[in-house]
mmCIF file of C-alpha atoms in Angstrom:
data_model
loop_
_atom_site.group_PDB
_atom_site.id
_atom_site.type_symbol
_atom_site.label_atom_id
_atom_site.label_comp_id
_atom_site.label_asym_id
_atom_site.label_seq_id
_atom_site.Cartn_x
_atom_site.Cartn_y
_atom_site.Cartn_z
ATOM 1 C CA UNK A 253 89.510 97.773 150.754
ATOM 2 C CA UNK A 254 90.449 94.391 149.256
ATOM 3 C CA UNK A 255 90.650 93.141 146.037
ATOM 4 C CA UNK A 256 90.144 89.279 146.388
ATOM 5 C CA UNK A 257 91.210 87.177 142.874
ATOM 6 C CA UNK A 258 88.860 83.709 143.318
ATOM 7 C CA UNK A 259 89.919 80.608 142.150
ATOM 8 C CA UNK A 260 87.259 78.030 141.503
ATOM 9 C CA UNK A 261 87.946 74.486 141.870
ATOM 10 C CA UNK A 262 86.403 71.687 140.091
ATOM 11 C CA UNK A 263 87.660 68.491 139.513
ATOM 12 C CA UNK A 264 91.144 69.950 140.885
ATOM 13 C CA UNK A 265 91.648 72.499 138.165
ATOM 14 C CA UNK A 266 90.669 76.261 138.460
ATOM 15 C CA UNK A 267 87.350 76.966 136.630
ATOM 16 C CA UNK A 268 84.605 79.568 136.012
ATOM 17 C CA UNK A 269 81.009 78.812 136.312
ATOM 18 C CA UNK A 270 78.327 80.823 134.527
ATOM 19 C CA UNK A 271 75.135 81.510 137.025
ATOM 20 C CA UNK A 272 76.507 78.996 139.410
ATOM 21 C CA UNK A 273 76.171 75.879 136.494
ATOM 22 C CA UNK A 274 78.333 73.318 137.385
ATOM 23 C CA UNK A 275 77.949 72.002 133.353
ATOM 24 C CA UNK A 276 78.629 75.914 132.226
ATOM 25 C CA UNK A 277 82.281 75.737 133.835
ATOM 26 C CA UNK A 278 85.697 77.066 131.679
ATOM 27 C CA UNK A 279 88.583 75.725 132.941
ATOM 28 C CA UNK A 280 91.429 78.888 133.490
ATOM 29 C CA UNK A 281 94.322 76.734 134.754
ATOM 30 C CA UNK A 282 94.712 73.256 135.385
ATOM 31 C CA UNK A 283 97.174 73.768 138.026
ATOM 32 C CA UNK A 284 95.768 75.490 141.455
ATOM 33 C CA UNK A 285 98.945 76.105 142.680
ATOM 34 C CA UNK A 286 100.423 78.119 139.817
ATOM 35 C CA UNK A 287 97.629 80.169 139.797
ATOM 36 C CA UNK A 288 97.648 81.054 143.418
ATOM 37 C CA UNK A 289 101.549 82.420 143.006
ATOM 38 C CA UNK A 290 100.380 84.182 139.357
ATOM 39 C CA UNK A 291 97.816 86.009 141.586
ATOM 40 C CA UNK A 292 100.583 86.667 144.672
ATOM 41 C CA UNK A 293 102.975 87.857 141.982
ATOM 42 C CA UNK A 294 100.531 90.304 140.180
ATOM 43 C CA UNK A 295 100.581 92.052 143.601
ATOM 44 C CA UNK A 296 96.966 90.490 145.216
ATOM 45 C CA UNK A 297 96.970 90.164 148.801
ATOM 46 C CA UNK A 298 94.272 87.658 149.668
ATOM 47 C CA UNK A 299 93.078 84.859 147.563
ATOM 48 C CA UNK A 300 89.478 83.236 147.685
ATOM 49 C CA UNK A 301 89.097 79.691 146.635
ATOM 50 C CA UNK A 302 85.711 77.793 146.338
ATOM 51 C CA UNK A 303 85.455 73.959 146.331
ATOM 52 C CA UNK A 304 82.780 73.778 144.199
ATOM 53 C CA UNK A 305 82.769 70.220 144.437
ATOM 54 C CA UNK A 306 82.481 70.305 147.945
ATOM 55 C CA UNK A 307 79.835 72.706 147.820
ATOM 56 C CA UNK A 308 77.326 70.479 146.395
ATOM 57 C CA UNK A 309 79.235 67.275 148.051
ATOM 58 C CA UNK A 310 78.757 68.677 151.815
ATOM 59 C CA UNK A 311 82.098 67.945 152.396
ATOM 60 C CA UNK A 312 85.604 68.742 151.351
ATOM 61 C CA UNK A 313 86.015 67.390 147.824
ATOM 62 C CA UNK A 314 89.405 69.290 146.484
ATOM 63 C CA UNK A 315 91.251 69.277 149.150
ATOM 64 C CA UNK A 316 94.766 68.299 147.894
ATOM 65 C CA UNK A 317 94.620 71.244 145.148
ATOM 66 C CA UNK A 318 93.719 73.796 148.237
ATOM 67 C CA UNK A 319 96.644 71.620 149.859
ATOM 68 C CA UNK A 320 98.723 73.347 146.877
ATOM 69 C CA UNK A 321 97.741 76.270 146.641
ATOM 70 C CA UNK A 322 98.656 76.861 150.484
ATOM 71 C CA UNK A 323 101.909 75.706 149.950
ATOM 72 C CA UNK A 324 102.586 77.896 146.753
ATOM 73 C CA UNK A 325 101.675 81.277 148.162
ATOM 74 C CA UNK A 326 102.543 82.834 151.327
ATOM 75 C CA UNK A 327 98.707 84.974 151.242
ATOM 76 C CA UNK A 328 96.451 84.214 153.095
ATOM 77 C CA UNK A 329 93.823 82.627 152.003
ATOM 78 C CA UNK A 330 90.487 81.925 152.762
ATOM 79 C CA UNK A 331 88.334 78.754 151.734
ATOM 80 C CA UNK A 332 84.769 77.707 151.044
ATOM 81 C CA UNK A 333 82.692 75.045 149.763
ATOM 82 C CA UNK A 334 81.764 71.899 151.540
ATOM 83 C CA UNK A 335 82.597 73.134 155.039
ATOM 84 C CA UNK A 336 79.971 72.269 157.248
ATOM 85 C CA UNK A 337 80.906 70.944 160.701
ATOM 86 C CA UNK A 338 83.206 72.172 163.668
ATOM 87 C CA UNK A 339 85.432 69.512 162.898
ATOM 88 C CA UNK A 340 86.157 70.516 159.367
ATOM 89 C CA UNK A 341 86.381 73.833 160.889
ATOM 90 C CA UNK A 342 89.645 72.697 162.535
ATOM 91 C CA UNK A 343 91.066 70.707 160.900
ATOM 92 C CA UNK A 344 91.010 73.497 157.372
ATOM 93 C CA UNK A 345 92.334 75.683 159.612
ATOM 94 C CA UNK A 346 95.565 73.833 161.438
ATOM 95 C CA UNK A 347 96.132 73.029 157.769
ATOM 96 C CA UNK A 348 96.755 76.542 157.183
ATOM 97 C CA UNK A 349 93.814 78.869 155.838
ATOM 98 C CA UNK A 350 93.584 81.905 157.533
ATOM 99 C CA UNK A 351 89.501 81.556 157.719
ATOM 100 C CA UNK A 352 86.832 79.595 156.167
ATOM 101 C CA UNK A 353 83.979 80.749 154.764
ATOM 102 C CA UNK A 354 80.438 78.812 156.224
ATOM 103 C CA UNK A 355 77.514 79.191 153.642
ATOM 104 C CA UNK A 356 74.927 76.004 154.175
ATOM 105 C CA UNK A 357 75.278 75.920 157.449
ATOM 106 C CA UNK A 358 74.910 79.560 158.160
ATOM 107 C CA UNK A 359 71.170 78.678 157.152
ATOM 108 C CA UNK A 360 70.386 75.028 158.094
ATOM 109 C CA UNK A 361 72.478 75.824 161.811
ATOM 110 C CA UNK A 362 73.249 79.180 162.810
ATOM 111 C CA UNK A 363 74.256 78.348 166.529
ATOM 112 C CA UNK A 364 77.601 76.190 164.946
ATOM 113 C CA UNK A 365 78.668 79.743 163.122
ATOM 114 C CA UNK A 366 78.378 81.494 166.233
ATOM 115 C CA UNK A 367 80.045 78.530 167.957
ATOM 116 C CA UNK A 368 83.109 78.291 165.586
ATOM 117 C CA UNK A 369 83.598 82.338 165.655
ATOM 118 C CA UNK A 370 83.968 81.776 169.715
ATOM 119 C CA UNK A 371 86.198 79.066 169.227
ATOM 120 C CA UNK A 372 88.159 80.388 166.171
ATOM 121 C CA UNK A 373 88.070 84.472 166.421
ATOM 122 C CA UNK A 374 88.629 86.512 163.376
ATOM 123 C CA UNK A 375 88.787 82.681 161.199
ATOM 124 C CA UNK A 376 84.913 82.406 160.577
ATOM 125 C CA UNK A 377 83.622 84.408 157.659
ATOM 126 C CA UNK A 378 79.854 83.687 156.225
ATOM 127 C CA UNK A 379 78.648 83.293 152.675
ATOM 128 C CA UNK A 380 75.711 84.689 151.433
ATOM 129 C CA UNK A 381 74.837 83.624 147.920
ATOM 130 C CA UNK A 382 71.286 84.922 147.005
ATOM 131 C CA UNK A 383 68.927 84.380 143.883
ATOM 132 C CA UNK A 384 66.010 86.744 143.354
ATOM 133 C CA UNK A 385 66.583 88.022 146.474
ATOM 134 C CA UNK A 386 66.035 85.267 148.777
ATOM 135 C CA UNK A 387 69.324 82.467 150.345
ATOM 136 C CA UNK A 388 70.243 79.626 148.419
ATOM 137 C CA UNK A 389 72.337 76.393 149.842
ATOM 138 C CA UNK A 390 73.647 73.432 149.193
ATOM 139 C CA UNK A 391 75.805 74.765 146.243
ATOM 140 C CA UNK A 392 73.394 77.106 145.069
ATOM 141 C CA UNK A 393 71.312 74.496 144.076
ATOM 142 C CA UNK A 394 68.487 74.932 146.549
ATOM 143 C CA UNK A 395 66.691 78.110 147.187
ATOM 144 C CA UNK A 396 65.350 78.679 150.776
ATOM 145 C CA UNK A 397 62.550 81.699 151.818
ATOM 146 C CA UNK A 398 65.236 83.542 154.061
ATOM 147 C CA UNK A 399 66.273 87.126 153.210
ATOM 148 C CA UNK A 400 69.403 88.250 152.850
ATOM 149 C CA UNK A 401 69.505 91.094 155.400
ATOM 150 C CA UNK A 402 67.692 88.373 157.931
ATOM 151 C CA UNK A 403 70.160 86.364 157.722
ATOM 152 C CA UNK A 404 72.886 88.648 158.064
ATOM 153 C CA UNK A 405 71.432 90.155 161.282
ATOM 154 C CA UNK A 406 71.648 86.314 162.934
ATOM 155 C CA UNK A 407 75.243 86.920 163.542
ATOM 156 C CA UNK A 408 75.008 90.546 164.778
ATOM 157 C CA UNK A 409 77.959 90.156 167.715
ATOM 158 C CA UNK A 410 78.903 86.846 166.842
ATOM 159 C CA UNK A 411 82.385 87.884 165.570
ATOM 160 C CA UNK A 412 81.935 87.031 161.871
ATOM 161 C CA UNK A 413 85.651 88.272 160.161
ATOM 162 C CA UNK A 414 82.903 89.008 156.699
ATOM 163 C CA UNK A 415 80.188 88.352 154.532
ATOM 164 C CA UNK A 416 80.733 86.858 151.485
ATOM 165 C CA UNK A 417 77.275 88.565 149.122
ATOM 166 C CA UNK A 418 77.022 86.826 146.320
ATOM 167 C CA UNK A 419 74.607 87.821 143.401
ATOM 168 C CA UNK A 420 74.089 84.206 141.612
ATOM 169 C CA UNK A 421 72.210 86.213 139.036
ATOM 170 C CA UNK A 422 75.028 87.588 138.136
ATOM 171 C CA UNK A 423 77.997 85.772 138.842
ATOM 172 C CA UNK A 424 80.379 84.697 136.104
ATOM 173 C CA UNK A 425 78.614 86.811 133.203
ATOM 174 C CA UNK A 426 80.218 89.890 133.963
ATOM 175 C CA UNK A 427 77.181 92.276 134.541
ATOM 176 C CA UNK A 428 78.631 94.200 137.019
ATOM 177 C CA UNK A 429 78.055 94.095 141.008
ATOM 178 C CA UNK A 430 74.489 94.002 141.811
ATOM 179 C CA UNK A 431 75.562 97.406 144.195
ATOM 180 C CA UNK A 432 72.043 98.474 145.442
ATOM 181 C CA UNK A 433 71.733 95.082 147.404
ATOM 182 C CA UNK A 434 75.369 94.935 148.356
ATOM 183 C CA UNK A 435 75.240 98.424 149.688
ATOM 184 C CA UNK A 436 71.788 97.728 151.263
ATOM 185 C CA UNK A 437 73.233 94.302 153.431
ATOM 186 C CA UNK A 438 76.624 96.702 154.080
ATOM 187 C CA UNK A 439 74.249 99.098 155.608
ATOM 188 C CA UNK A 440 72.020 97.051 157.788
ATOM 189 C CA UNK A 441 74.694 95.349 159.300
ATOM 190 C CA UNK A 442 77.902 96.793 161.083
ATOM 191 C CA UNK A 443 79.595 93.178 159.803
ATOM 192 C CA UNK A 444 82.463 93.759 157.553
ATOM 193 C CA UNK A 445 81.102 93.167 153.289
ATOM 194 C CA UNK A 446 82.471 91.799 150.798
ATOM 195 C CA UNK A 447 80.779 92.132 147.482
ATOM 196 C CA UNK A 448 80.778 88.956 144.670
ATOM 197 C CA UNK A 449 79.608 87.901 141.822
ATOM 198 C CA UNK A 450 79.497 90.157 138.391
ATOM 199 C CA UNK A 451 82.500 92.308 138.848
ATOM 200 C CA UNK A 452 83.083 93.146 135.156
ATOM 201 C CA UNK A 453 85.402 95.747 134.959
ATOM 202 C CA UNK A 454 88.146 98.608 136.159
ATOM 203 C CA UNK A 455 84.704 100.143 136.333
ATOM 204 C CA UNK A 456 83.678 98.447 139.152
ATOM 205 C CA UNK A 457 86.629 98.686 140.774
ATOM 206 C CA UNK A 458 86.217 102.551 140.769
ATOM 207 C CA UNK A 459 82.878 102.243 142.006
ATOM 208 C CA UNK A 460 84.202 100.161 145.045
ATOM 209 C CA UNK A 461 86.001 103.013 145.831
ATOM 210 C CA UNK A 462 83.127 105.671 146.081
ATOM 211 C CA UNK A 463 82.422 107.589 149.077
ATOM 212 C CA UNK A 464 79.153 104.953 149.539
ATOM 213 C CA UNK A 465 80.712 102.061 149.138
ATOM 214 C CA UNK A 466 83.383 102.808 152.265
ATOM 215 C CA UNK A 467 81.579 100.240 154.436
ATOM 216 C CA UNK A 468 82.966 97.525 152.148
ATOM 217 C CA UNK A 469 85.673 95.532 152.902
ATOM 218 C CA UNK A 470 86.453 94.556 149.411
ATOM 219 C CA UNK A 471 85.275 92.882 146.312
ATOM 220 C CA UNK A 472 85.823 89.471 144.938
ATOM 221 C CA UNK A 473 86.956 89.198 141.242
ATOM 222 C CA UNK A 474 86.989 85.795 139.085
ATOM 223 C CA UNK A 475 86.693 85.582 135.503
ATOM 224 C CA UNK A 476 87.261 89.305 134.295
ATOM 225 C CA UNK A 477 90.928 88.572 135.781
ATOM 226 C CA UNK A 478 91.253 85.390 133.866
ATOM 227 C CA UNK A 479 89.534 86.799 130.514
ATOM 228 C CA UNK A 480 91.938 90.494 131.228
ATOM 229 C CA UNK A 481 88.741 92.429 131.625
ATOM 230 C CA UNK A 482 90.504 93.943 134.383
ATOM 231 C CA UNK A 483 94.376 94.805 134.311
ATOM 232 C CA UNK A 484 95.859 93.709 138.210
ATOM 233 C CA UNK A 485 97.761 96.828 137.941
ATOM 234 C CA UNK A 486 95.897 99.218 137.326
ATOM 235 C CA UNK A 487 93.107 97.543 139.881
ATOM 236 C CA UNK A 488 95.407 97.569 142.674
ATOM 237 C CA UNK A 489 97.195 101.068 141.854
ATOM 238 C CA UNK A 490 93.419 102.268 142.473
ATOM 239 C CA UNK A 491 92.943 100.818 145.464
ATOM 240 C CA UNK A 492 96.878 101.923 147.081
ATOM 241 C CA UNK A 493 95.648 105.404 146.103
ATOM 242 C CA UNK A 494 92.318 104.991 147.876
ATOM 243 C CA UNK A 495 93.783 103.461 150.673
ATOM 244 C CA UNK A 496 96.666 106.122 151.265
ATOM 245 C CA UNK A 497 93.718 108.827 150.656
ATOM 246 C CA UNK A 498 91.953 107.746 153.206
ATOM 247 C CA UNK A 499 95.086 107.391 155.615
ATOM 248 C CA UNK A 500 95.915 110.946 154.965
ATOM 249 C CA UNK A 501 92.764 112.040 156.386
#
């Protein structure tokens, strides 16, 4: 169990965006790097980092500030936004990411996800960012008639690392993970979960941690880190005890 800190990037600096509006973003830090070693330093593990530029772009757009933040922290980390050919596949990953997420092109070309987890095992993780139930693309701003749990069962074997489930109706307002249709994908699919988008509190954290929620492999937190909604210490103390629980057994 994971707890992933996100950092956002628009226009280089690390933002928030409220229900996926690119004009509803806060700026957090205007320095990338700093905050990937703030997050390393608090004790985080992983790091997640969105181009959101890119993601509406169709191609890499921030590149030199992910450029800084893997140079500033020795996590790994793992990148999406923008990332929509083999290529770009590659070359994010010789560059040092330890996997990129694919969330377009999971849609518009399954057969290249399935291609790039041959070619780059364990690298290849898929987001799936959903609005009233159904997949959106192209930075959220399209909606497309696919289900979530359809899609999902596309790469059944494929040797996705994760799923990235994002709740857009929830994301950046802090309303708490959308758990029934987290825990619903988590079920239908024996790909690793990770849960995003609303997680509001040491609440949720807790909830994580439940005996139904043990097919997650983590949760994704963004603004209730920034804003001190949720303490890093006390987040990750919960999870070291969960984790050495569940070794003990």
């Amino acid at each position: 169990m994971i707890l992933f800190p996100a950092i956002d990037l628009k226009d280089g600096q690390c933002v928030r965006l409220k229900l996926g509006d690119m004009e509803q973003a806060t700026v957090y830090n205007p320095d990338p790097g700093a905050q990937a070693k703030a997050f390393e330093d608090q004790g985080f593990e992983w790091l997640h980092v969105v181009d959101l530029n890119g993601a509406f772009a169709g191609t890499s757009v921030n590149g030199a500030a992910v450029d800084a933040i893997l140079s500033a922290t020795r996590n790994p980390v793992q990148l999406g936004g923008g990332i929509r050919t083999l290529d770009h596949i590659e070359s994010w990953l010789s560059r040092g990411l330890a996997r990129v997420i694919l969330g377009t092109v999971a849609v518009r070309d399954p057969a290249l996800v399935i291609e790039a987890c041959r070619k780059f095992p364990g690298r290849v993780a898929v987001g799936i960012d959903a609005k009233g139930g159904k997949v959106a693309v192209e930075g959220w701003a399209e909606a497309s008639e696919l289900g979530i749990v359809e899609l999902a069962r596309k790469f059944e074997g494929a040797g996705v690392a994760a799923i990235i489930y994002t709740d857009i109706d929830r994301d950046g307002i802090l309303a708490g993970i959308n758990w029934a249709s987290t825990l619903e994908l988590a079920e239908a699919v024996s790909i690793p979960v990770i849960a995003s988008g609303g997680l509001a509190s040491i609440e949720d954290v807790r909830r994580m941690l439940q005996p139904d929620a043990r097919k997650l492999a983590g949760a994704i937190s963004g603004r209730a880190l920034y804003d001190g909604r949720i303490d890093p210490t006390e987040a990750l103390t919960l999870i070291k005890a969960f984790r050495d629980k569940e070794m003990a057994q």
